[in-house]
């Protein structure tokens, strides 16, 4: 009896490397499929990763130069309008926040791109980035002329990807089925609206503009399916059955085969 149990245990543990290899293969395949379905998101994320490494490795003086030179502030918009609008969307001010932005890209950008299509996603985030930047910087200029803000604000660092993220978060509203859509929308409005309503900065204004643009492009959701949350339990059950099947082997081959088993 003991010998049979030892052989059965040895067979079970012997299958774990194969199960782990199978799980790793499925994970790689799923990740590759996810990236292929949202290429724009991941190319953008790759560029941000490179620029973040540049900032992290730069000296303090070089970092200051890069951040100001690639900003879409009033000074740079006056000198190089197209260049500053484009390049400012590929930098983040704090490289240590890259992993947070990577997670947000996967949640919002990748899902919107997969759902609405790369062209519609790109138009949404690009238009929102440009419009939110121009509107917020125009407000800064008017405030400077009104002496509400110092003239140094013309050279304020204004870079980042948050306007595009806000627009994607707005458009993603239409992928969520009712009644959960209203809960999500309330969360988005509160997240971006409260800072603006409580004395926010020009960046908070830009976020509000970007969210409004994402919500305003509802026609991009026309004919696109909403998430079917009812399918999630079934998908989890199928995944569990698949893992169990890989662990135990095909039917009739669990443990020792009948032919090799000791006893009658």
PDB file of C-alpha atoms in Angstrom, residues 105-199:
ATOM      1  CA  UNK A 105      -2.750  52.060 -19.903  1.00  0.00           C
ATOM      2  CA  UNK A 106      -3.757  48.400 -19.739  1.00  0.00           C
ATOM      3  CA  UNK A 107      -7.027  49.161 -17.965  1.00  0.00           C
ATOM      4  CA  UNK A 108      -8.164  52.113 -20.074  1.00  0.00           C
ATOM      5  CA  UNK A 109      -6.202  52.543 -23.308  1.00  0.00           C
ATOM      6  CA  UNK A 110      -5.841  48.874 -24.194  1.00  0.00           C
ATOM      7  CA  UNK A 111      -9.506  48.119 -23.534  1.00  0.00           C
ATOM      8  CA  UNK A 112     -10.733  51.123 -25.521  1.00  0.00           C
ATOM      9  CA  UNK A 113      -8.394  50.363 -28.437  1.00  0.00           C
ATOM     10  CA  UNK A 114      -9.474  46.701 -28.560  1.00  0.00           C
ATOM     11  CA  UNK A 115     -13.128  47.671 -28.365  1.00  0.00           C
ATOM     12  CA  UNK A 116     -13.415  50.796 -30.538  1.00  0.00           C
ATOM     13  CA  UNK A 117     -10.508  50.108 -32.885  1.00  0.00           C
ATOM     14  CA  UNK A 118      -7.087  51.693 -33.139  1.00  0.00           C
ATOM     15  CA  UNK A 119      -8.172  54.558 -35.410  1.00  0.00           C
ATOM     16  CA  UNK A 120     -11.054  55.666 -33.176  1.00  0.00           C
ATOM     17  CA  UNK A 121      -8.974  55.267 -30.032  1.00  0.00           C
ATOM     18  CA  UNK A 122      -6.110  57.267 -31.502  1.00  0.00           C
ATOM     19  CA  UNK A 123      -8.419  60.069 -32.633  1.00  0.00           C
ATOM     20  CA  UNK A 124     -10.036  60.216 -29.186  1.00  0.00           C
ATOM     21  CA  UNK A 125      -6.836  60.427 -27.158  1.00  0.00           C
ATOM     22  CA  UNK A 126      -5.019  62.608 -29.689  1.00  0.00           C
ATOM     23  CA  UNK A 127      -7.828  65.120 -30.022  1.00  0.00           C
ATOM     24  CA  UNK A 128      -8.329  65.213 -26.255  1.00  0.00           C
ATOM     25  CA  UNK A 129      -4.609  65.729 -25.608  1.00  0.00           C
ATOM     26  CA  UNK A 130      -4.410  68.637 -28.048  1.00  0.00           C
ATOM     27  CA  UNK A 131      -7.703  70.283 -27.075  1.00  0.00           C
ATOM     28  CA  UNK A 132      -7.169  69.935 -23.317  1.00  0.00           C
ATOM     29  CA  UNK A 133      -3.639  71.326 -23.618  1.00  0.00           C
ATOM     30  CA  UNK A 134      -4.656  74.326 -25.718  1.00  0.00           C
ATOM     31  CA  UNK A 135      -7.692  75.182 -23.593  1.00  0.00           C
ATOM     32  CA  UNK A 136      -5.873  74.856 -20.281  1.00  0.00           C
ATOM     33  CA  UNK A 137      -2.885  76.886 -21.497  1.00  0.00           C
ATOM     34  CA  UNK A 138      -5.193  79.566 -22.881  1.00  0.00           C
ATOM     35  CA  UNK A 139      -6.719  79.875 -19.424  1.00  0.00           C
ATOM     36  CA  UNK A 140      -3.204  80.199 -17.980  1.00  0.00           C
ATOM     37  CA  UNK A 141      -2.396  82.959 -20.490  1.00  0.00           C
ATOM     38  CA  UNK A 142      -5.576  84.863 -19.670  1.00  0.00           C
ATOM     39  CA  UNK A 143      -4.823  84.533 -15.964  1.00  0.00           C
ATOM     40  CA  UNK A 144      -1.306  85.889 -16.515  1.00  0.00           C
ATOM     41  CA  UNK A 145      -2.661  88.854 -18.446  1.00  0.00           C
ATOM     42  CA  UNK A 146      -5.184  89.403 -15.669  1.00  0.00           C
ATOM     43  CA  UNK A 147      -2.327  89.257 -13.129  1.00  0.00           C
ATOM     44  CA  UNK A 148      -3.935  86.294 -11.393  1.00  0.00           C
ATOM     45  CA  UNK A 149      -0.899  84.152 -12.150  1.00  0.00           C
ATOM     46  CA  UNK A 150       2.796  85.068 -12.357  1.00  0.00           C
ATOM     47  CA  UNK A 151       4.493  85.379 -15.742  1.00  0.00           C
ATOM     48  CA  UNK A 152       6.714  82.432 -14.835  1.00  0.00           C
ATOM     49  CA  UNK A 153       3.718  80.178 -15.560  1.00  0.00           C
ATOM     50  CA  UNK A 154       4.480  80.625 -19.260  1.00  0.00           C
ATOM     51  CA  UNK A 155       7.351  78.190 -18.740  1.00  0.00           C
ATOM     52  CA  UNK A 156       5.647  75.776 -16.356  1.00  0.00           C
ATOM     53  CA  UNK A 157       6.296  72.083 -16.959  1.00  0.00           C
ATOM     54  CA  UNK A 158       3.284  70.726 -18.812  1.00  0.00           C
ATOM     55  CA  UNK A 159       3.967  67.197 -19.999  1.00  0.00           C
ATOM     56  CA  UNK A 160       2.328  63.852 -19.512  1.00  0.00           C
ATOM     57  CA  UNK A 161      -0.210  61.349 -20.706  1.00  0.00           C
ATOM     58  CA  UNK A 162      -3.031  62.047 -18.284  1.00  0.00           C
ATOM     59  CA  UNK A 163      -5.238  63.957 -20.749  1.00  0.00           C
ATOM     60  CA  UNK A 164      -5.310  60.955 -23.074  1.00  0.00           C
ATOM     61  CA  UNK A 165      -6.055  58.658 -20.152  1.00  0.00           C
ATOM     62  CA  UNK A 166      -8.933  60.873 -19.053  1.00  0.00           C
ATOM     63  CA  UNK A 167     -10.426  60.774 -22.553  1.00  0.00           C
ATOM     64  CA  UNK A 168     -10.100  56.988 -22.714  1.00  0.00           C
ATOM     65  CA  UNK A 169     -11.768  56.696 -19.308  1.00  0.00           C
ATOM     66  CA  UNK A 170     -14.639  58.814 -20.612  1.00  0.00           C
ATOM     67  CA  UNK A 171     -15.148  56.770 -23.783  1.00  0.00           C
ATOM     68  CA  UNK A 172     -14.909  53.488 -21.872  1.00  0.00           C
ATOM     69  CA  UNK A 173     -18.172  54.453 -20.155  1.00  0.00           C
ATOM     70  CA  UNK A 174     -20.114  53.190 -23.158  1.00  0.00           C
ATOM     71  CA  UNK A 175     -18.606  49.724 -22.968  1.00  0.00           C
ATOM     72  CA  UNK A 176     -19.994  49.112 -19.503  1.00  0.00           C
ATOM     73  CA  UNK A 177     -23.548  47.712 -19.390  1.00  0.00           C
ATOM     74  CA  UNK A 178     -26.343  49.396 -17.476  1.00  0.00           C
ATOM     75  CA  UNK A 179     -26.840  49.850 -14.541  1.00  0.00           C
ATOM     76  CA  UNK A 180     -23.094  49.561 -13.805  1.00  0.00           C
ATOM     77  CA  UNK A 181     -22.448  52.239 -16.399  1.00  0.00           C
ATOM     78  CA  UNK A 182     -23.979  54.892 -14.164  1.00  0.00           C
ATOM     79  CA  UNK A 183     -21.870  53.806 -11.194  1.00  0.00           C
ATOM     80  CA  UNK A 184     -18.710  53.999 -13.299  1.00  0.00           C
ATOM     81  CA  UNK A 185     -19.720  57.352 -14.783  1.00  0.00           C
ATOM     82  CA  UNK A 186     -20.395  58.789 -11.338  1.00  0.00           C
ATOM     83  CA  UNK A 187     -16.938  57.660 -10.233  1.00  0.00           C
ATOM     84  CA  UNK A 188     -15.280  59.261 -13.281  1.00  0.00           C
ATOM     85  CA  UNK A 189     -17.147  62.542 -12.826  1.00  0.00           C
ATOM     86  CA  UNK A 190     -16.296  62.691  -9.136  1.00  0.00           C
ATOM     87  CA  UNK A 191     -12.650  61.781  -9.682  1.00  0.00           C
ATOM     88  CA  UNK A 192     -12.069  64.502 -12.260  1.00  0.00           C
ATOM     89  CA  UNK A 193     -14.755  66.983 -11.254  1.00  0.00           C
ATOM     90  CA  UNK A 194     -14.141  67.402  -7.537  1.00  0.00           C
ATOM     91  CA  UNK A 195     -10.568  68.756  -7.907  1.00  0.00           C
ATOM     92  CA  UNK A 196     -11.754  71.247 -10.518  1.00  0.00           C
ATOM     93  CA  UNK A 197     -14.710  72.378  -8.413  1.00  0.00           C
ATOM     94  CA  UNK A 198     -12.553  72.849  -5.324  1.00  0.00           C
ATOM     95  CA  UNK A 199     -10.040  75.282  -6.760  1.00  0.00           C
TER      96      UNK A 199
END
